[in-house]
PDB file of C-alpha atoms and ligand atoms in Angstrom:
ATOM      1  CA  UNK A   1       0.000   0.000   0.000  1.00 86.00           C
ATOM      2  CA  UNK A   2       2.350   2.198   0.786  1.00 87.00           C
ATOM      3  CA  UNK A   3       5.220   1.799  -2.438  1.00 91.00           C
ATOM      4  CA  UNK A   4       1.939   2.582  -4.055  1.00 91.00           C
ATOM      5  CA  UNK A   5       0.991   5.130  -2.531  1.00 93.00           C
ATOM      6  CA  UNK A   6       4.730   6.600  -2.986  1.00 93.00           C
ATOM      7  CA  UNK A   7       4.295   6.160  -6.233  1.00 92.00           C
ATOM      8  CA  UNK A   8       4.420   9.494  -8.563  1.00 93.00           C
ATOM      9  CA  UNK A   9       1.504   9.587 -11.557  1.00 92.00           C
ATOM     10  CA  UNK A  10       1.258  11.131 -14.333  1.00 91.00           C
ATOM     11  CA  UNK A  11      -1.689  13.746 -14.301  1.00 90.00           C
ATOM     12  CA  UNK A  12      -0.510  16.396 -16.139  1.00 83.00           C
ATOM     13  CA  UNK A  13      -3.278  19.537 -16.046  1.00 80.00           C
ATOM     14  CA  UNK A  14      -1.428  21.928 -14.093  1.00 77.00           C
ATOM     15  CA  UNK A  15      -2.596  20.945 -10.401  1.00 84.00           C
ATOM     16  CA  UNK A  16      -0.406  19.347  -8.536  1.00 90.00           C
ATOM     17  CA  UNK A  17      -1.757  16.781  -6.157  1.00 92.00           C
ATOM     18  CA  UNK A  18       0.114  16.534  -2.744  1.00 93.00           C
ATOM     19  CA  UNK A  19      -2.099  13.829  -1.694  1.00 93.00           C
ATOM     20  CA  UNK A  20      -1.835  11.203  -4.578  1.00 94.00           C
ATOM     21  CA  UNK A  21       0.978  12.911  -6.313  1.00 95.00           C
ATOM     22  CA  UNK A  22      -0.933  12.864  -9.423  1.00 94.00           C
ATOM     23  CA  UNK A  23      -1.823   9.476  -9.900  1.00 95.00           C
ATOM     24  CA  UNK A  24      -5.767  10.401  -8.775  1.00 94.00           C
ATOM     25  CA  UNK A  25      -6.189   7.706  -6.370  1.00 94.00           C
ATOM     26  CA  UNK A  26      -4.789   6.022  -3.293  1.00 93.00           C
ATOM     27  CA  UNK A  27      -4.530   2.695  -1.776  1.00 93.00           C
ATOM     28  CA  UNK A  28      -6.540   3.469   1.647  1.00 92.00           C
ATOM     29  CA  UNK A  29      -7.404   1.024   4.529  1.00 91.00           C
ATOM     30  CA  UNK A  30     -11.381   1.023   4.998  1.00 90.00           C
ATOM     31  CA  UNK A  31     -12.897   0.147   8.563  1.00 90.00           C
ATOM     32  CA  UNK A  32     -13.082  -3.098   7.599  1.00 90.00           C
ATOM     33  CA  UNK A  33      -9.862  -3.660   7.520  1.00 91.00           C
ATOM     34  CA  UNK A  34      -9.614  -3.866   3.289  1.00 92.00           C
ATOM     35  CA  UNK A  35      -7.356  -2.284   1.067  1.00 92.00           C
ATOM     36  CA  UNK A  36      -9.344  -0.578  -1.548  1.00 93.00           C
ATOM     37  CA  UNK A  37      -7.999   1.501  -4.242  1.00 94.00           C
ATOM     38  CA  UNK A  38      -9.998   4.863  -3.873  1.00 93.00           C
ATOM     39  CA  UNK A  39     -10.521   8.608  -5.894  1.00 93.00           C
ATOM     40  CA  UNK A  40      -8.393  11.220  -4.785  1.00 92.00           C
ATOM     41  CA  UNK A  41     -10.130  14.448  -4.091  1.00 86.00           C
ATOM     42  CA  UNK A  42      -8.678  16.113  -6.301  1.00 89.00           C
ATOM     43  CA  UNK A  43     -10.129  14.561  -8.850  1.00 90.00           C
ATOM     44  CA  UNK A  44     -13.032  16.722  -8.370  1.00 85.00           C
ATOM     45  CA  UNK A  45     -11.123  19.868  -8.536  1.00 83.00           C
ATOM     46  CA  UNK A  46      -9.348  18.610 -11.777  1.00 87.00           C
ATOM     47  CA  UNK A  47     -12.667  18.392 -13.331  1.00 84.00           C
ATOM     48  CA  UNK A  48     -13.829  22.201 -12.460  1.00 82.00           C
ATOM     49  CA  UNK A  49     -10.492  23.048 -13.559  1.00 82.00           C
ATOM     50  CA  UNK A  50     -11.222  21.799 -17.243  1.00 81.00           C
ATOM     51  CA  UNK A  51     -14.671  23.050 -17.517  1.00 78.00           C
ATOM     52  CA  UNK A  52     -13.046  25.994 -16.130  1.00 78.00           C
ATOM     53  CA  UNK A  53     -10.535  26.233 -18.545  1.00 77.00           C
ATOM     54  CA  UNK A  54     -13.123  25.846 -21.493  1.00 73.00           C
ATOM     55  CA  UNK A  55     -14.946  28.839 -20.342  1.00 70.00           C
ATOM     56  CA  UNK A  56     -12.386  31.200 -20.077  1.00 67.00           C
ATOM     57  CA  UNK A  57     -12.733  31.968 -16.282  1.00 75.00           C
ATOM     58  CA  UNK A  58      -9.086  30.208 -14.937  1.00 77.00           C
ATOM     59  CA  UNK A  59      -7.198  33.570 -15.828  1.00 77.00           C
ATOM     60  CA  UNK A  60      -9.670  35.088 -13.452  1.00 81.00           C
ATOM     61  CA  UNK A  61      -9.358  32.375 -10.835  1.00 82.00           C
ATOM     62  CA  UNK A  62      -5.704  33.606 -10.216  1.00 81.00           C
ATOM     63  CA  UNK A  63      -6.460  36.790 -10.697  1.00 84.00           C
ATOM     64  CA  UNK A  64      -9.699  37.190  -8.254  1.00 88.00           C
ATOM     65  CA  UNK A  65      -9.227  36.084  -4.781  1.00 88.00           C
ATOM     66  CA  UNK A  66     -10.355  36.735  -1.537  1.00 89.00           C
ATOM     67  CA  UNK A  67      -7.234  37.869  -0.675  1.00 86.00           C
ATOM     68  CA  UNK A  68      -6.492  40.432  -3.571  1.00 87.00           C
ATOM     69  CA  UNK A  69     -10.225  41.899  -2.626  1.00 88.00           C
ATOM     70  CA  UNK A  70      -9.514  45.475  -1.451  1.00 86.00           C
ATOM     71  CA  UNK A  71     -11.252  46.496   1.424  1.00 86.00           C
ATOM     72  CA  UNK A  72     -11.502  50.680   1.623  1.00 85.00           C
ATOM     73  CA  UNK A  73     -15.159  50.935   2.236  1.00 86.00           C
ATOM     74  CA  UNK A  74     -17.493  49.119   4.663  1.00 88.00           C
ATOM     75  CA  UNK A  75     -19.663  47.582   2.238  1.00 88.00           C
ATOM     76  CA  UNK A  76     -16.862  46.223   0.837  1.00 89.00           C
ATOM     77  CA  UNK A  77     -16.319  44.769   4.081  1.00 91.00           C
ATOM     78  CA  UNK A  78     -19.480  43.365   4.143  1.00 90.00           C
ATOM     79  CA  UNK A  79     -19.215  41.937   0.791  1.00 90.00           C
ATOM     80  CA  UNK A  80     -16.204  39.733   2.033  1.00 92.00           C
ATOM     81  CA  UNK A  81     -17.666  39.075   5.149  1.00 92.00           C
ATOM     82  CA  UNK A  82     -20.384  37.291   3.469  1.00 93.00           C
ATOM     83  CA  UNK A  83     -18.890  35.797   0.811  1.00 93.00           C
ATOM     84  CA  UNK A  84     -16.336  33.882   3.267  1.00 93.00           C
ATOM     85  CA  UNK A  85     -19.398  33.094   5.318  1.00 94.00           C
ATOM     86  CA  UNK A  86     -20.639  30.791   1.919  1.00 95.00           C
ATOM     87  CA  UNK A  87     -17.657  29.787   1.120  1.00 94.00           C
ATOM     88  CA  UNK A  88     -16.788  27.929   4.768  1.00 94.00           C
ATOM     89  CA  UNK A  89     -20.054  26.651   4.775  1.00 94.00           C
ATOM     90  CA  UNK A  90     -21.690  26.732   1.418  1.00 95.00           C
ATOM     91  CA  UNK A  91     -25.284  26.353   1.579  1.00 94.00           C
ATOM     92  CA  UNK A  92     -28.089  28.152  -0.589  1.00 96.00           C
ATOM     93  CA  UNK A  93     -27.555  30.383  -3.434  1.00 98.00           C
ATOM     94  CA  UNK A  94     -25.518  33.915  -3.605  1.00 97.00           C
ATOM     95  CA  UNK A  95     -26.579  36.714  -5.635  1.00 97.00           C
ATOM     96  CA  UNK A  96     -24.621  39.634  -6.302  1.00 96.00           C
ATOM     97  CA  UNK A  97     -26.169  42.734  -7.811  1.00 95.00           C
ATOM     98  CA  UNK A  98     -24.174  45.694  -9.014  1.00 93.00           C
ATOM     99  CA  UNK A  99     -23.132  48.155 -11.938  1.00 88.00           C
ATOM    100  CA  UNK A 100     -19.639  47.132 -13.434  1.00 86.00           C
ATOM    101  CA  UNK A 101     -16.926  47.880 -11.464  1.00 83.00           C
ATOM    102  CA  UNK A 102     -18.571  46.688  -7.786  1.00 87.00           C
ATOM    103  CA  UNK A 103     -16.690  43.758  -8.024  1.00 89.00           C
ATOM    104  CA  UNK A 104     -18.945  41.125  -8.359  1.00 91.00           C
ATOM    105  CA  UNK A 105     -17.280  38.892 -10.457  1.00 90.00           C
ATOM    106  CA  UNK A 106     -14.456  39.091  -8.406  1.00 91.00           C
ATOM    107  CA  UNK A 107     -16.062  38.262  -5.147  1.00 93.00           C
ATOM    108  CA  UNK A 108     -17.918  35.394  -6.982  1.00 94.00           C
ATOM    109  CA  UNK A 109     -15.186  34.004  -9.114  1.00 92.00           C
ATOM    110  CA  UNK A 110     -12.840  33.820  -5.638  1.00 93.00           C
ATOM    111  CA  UNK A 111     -15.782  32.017  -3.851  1.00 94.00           C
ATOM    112  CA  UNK A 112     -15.516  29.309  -6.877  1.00 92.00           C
ATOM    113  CA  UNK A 113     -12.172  28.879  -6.329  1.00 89.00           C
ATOM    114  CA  UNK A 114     -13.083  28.229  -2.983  1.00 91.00           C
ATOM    115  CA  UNK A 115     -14.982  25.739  -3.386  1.00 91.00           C
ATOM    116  CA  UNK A 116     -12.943  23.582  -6.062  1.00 86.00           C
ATOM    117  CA  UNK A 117     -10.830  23.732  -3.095  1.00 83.00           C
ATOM    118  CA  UNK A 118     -13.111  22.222  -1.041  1.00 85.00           C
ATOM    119  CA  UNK A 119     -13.386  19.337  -4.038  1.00 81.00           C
ATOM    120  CA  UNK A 120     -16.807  20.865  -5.168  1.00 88.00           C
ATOM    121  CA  UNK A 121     -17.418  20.279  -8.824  1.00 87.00           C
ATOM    122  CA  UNK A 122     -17.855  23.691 -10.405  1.00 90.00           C
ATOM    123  CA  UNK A 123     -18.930  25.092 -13.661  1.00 91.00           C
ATOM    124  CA  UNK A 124     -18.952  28.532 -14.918  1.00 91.00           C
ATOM    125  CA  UNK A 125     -21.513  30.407 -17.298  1.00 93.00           C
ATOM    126  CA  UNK A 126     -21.609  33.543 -18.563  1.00 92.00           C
ATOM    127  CA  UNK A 127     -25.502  34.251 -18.993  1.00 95.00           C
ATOM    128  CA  UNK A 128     -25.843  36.002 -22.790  1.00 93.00           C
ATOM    129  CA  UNK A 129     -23.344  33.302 -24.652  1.00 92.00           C
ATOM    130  CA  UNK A 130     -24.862  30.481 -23.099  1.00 94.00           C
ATOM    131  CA  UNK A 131     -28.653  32.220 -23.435  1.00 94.00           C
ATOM    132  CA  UNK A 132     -28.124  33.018 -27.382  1.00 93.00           C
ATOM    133  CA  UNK A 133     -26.656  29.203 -27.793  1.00 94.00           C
ATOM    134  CA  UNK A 134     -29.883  27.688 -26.027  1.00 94.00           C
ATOM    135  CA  UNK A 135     -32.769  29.845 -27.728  1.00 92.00           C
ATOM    136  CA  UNK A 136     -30.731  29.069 -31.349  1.00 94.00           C
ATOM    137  CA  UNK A 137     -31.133  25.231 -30.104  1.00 94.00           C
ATOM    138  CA  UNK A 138     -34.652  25.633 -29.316  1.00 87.00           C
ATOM    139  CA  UNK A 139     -36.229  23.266 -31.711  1.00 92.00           C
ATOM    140  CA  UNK A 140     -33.141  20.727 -31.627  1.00 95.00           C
ATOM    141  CA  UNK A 141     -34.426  18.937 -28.053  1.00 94.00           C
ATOM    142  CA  UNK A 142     -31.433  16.592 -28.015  1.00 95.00           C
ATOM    143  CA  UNK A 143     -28.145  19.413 -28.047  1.00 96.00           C
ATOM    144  CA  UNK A 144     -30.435  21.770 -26.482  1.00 95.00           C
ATOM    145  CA  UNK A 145     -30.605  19.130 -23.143  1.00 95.00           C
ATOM    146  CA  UNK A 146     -26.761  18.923 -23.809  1.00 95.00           C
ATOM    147  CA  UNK A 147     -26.038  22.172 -23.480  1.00 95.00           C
ATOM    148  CA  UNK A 148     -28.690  22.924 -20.112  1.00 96.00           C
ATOM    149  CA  UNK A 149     -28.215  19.430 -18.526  1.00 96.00           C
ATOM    150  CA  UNK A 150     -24.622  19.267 -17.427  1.00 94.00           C
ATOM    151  CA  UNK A 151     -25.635  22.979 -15.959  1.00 96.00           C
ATOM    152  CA  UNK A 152     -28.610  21.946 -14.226  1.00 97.00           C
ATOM    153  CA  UNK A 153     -26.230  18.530 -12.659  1.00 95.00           C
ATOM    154  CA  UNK A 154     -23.226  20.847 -11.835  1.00 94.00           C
ATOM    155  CA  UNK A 155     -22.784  20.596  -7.865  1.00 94.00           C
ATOM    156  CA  UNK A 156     -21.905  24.216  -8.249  1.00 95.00           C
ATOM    157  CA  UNK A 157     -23.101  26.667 -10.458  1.00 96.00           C
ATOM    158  CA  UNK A 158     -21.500  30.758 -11.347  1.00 96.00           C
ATOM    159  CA  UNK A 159     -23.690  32.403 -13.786  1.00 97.00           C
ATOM    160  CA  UNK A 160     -22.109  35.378 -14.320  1.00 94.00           C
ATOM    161  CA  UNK A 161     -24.290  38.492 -15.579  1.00 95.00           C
ATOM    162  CA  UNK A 162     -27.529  37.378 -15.446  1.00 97.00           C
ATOM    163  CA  UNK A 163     -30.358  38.622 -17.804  1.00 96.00           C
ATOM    164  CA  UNK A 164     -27.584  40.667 -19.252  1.00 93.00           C
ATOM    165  CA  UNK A 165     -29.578  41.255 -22.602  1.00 84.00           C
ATOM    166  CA  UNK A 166     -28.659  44.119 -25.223  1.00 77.00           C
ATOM    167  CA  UNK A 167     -27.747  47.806 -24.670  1.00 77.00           C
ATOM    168  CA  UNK A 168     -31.480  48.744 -23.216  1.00 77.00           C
ATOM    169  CA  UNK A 169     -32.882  45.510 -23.679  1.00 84.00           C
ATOM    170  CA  UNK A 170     -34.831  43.606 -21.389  1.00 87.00           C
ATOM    171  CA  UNK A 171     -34.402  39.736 -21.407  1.00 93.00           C
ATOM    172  CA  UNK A 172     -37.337  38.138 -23.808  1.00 93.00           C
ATOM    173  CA  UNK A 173     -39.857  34.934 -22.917  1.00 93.00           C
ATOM    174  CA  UNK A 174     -37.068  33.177 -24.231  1.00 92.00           C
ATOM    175  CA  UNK A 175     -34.764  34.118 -22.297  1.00 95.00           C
ATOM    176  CA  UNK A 176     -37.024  33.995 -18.829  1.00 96.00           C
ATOM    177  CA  UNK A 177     -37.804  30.425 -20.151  1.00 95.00           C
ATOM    178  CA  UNK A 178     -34.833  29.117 -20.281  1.00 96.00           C
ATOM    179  CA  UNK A 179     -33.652  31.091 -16.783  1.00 97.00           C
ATOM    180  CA  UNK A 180     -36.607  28.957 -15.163  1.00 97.00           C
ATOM    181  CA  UNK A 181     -35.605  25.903 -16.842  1.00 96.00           C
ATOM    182  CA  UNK A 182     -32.077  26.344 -15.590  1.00 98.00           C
ATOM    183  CA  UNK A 183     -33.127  28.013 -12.049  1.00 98.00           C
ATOM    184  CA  UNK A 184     -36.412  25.424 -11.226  1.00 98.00           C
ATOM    185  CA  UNK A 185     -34.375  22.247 -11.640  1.00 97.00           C
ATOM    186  CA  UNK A 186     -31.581  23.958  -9.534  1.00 98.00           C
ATOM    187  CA  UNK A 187     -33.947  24.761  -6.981  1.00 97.00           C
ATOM    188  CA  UNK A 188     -35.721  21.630  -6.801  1.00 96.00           C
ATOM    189  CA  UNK A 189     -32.366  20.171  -5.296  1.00 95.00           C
ATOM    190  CA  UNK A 190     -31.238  21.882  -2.605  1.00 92.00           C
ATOM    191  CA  UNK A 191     -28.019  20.819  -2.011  1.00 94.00           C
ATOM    192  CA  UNK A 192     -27.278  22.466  -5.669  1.00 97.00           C
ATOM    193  CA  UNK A 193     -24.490  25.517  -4.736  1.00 97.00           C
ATOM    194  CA  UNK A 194     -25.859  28.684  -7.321  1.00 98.00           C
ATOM    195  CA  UNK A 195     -23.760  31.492  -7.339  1.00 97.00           C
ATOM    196  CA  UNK A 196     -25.177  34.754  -9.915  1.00 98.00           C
ATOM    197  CA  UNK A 197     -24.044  38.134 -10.345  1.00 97.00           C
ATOM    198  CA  UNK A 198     -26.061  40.457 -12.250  1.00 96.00           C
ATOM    199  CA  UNK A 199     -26.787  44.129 -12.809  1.00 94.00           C
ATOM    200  CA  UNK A 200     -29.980  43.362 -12.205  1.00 95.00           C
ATOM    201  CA  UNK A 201     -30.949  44.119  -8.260  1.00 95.00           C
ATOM    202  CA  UNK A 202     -33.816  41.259  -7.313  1.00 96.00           C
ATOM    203  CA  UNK A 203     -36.778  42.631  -7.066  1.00 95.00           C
ATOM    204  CA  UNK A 204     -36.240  43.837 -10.554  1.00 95.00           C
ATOM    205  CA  UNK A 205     -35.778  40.313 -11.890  1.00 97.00           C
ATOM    206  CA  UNK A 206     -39.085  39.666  -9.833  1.00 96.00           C
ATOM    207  CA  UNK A 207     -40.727  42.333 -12.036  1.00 96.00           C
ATOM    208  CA  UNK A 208     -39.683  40.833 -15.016  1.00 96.00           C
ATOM    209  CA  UNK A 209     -40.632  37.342 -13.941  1.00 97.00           C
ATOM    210  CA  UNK A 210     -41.934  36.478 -10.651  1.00 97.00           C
ATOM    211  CA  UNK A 211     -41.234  32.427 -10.696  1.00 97.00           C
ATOM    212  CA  UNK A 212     -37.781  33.193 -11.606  1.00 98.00           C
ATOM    213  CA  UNK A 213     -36.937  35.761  -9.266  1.00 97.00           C
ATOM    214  CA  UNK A 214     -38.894  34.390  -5.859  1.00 97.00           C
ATOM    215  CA  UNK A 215     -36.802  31.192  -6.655  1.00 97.00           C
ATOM    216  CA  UNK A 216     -33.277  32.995  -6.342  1.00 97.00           C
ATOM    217  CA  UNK A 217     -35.407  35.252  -3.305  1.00 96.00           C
ATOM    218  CA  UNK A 218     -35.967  31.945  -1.122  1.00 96.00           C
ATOM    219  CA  UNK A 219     -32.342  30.531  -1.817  1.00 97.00           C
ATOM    220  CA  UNK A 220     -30.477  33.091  -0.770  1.00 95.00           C
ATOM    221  CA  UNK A 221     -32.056  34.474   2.312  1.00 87.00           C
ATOM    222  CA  UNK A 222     -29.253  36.748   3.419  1.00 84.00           C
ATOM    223  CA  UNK A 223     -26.647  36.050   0.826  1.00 93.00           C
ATOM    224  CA  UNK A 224     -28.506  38.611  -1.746  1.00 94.00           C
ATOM    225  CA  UNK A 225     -26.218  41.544  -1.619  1.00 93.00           C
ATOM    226  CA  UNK A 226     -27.671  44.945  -3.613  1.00 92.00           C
ATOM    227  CA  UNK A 227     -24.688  46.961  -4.718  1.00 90.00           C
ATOM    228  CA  UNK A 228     -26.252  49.127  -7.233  1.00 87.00           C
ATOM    229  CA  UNK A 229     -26.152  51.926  -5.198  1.00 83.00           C
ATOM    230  CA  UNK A 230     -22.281  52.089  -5.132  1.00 79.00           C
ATOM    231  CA  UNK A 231     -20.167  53.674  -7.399  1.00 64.00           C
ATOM    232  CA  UNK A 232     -18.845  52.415  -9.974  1.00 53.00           C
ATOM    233  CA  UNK A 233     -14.740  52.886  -9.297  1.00 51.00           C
ATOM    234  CA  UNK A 234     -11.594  51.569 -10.948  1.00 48.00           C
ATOM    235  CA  UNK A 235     -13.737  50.759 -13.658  1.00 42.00           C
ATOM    236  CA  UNK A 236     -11.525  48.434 -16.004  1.00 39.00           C
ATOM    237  CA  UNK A 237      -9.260  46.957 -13.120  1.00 40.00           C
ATOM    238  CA  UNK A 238     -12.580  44.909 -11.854  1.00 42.00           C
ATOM    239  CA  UNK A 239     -15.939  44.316 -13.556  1.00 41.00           C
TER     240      UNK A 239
HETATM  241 ZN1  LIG B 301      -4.884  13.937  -5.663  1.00 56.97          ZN
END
């Protein structure tokens, strides 16, 4: 058990497993005495980091930490406070809403990384590429469950910029469709970990659809954060 165990592997994605030393599993001792070969935990994390990877966000996920989150005013404070409140004990959903700049897909993005940490499988979409792709798939049922399924399984969810339509647009039944599609199935499983930023405060998305937005209302109770109100500063540096 242990020369296995010893044993270096050869995962090569860029994580380096101090645990398994990249072979992805280990030869572990179960209560009954057994030897059974078993998954490493990072094998979990490996898998966000792909889908991660795909989506453009892993640039971000060095970039955007809890750490590198700049502190000058209190909401800002508050902002951290809560997001390091989800991420040590992630339960419910988190919604962030804010103009660009606020820093909502920095406080969301370093709460992901958190919890690939923790071995959480977690997948990253940004709303309007992923909403065009589904309403062009509308009448093709088998790549349209394709594309919302693996969403819908994902332990943990970031959809970043939600009901981000068009300069002066508001989001169309297609697009509220699909958001209860995604959001219902979500919901109807609560252990499901949904993270959104938006520009959109709540109650707004409640006024465009009220199925949609009491659904993110009763999963967040206290993790809905409204930042509109604050300026938007540094614009460029954080978004
Ligand atoms: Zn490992």
């Amino acid at each position: 058990m242990e020369i296995f165990n010893a044993q270096p592997g050869t995962l090569d994605d860029g994580y380096d497993c101090p645990l398994c030393l990249n072979r992805g599993d280990s030869m572990i001792l179960t209560d009954d005495g057994e030897i059974r070969c078993a998954p490493c935990p990072c094998m979990a994390k490996r898998k966000s980091i792909r889908y991660i990877q795909r989506s453009g966000l892993s640039e971000l996920l060095t970039r955007y930490t809890l750490d590198s989150w700049k502190c000058r005013e209190p909401w800002q404070k508050n902002l951290l406070e809560t997001a390091l409140r989800y991420a040590r004990n992630p339960e419910g959903w988190m919604y962030l809403a804010g103009r660009p700049g606020t820093g909502k897909t920095h406080i969301c993005t370093a709460v992901c990384g958190l919890l690939m940490d923790k071995g959480l499988e977690t997948r990253y979409m940004l709303w309007r590429d992923v909403s065009v792709k589904a309403k062009a798939l509308v009448n093709d049922y088998d790549r349209y469950e394709e594309l919302l399924q693996p969403l819908i399984e994902s332990p943990v969810l970031y959809i970043d910029d939600f009901f981000k339509a068009g300069k002066g647009k508001e989001p169309t039944e297609a697009d509220v469709s699909f958001a209860f599609q995604l959001l219902n199935n979500r919901y109807n499983d609560s252990r499901k970990l949904t993270l959104i930023s938006s520009e959109l405060p709540l109650e707004t998305v409640l006024d465009i659809d009220e199925s949609v937005g009491s659904r993110i209302y009763q999963r967040t109770e206290g993790r809905y954060m409204n930042l509109t109100h604050y300026a938007n500063w540094r614009l460029g540096d954080m978004t």
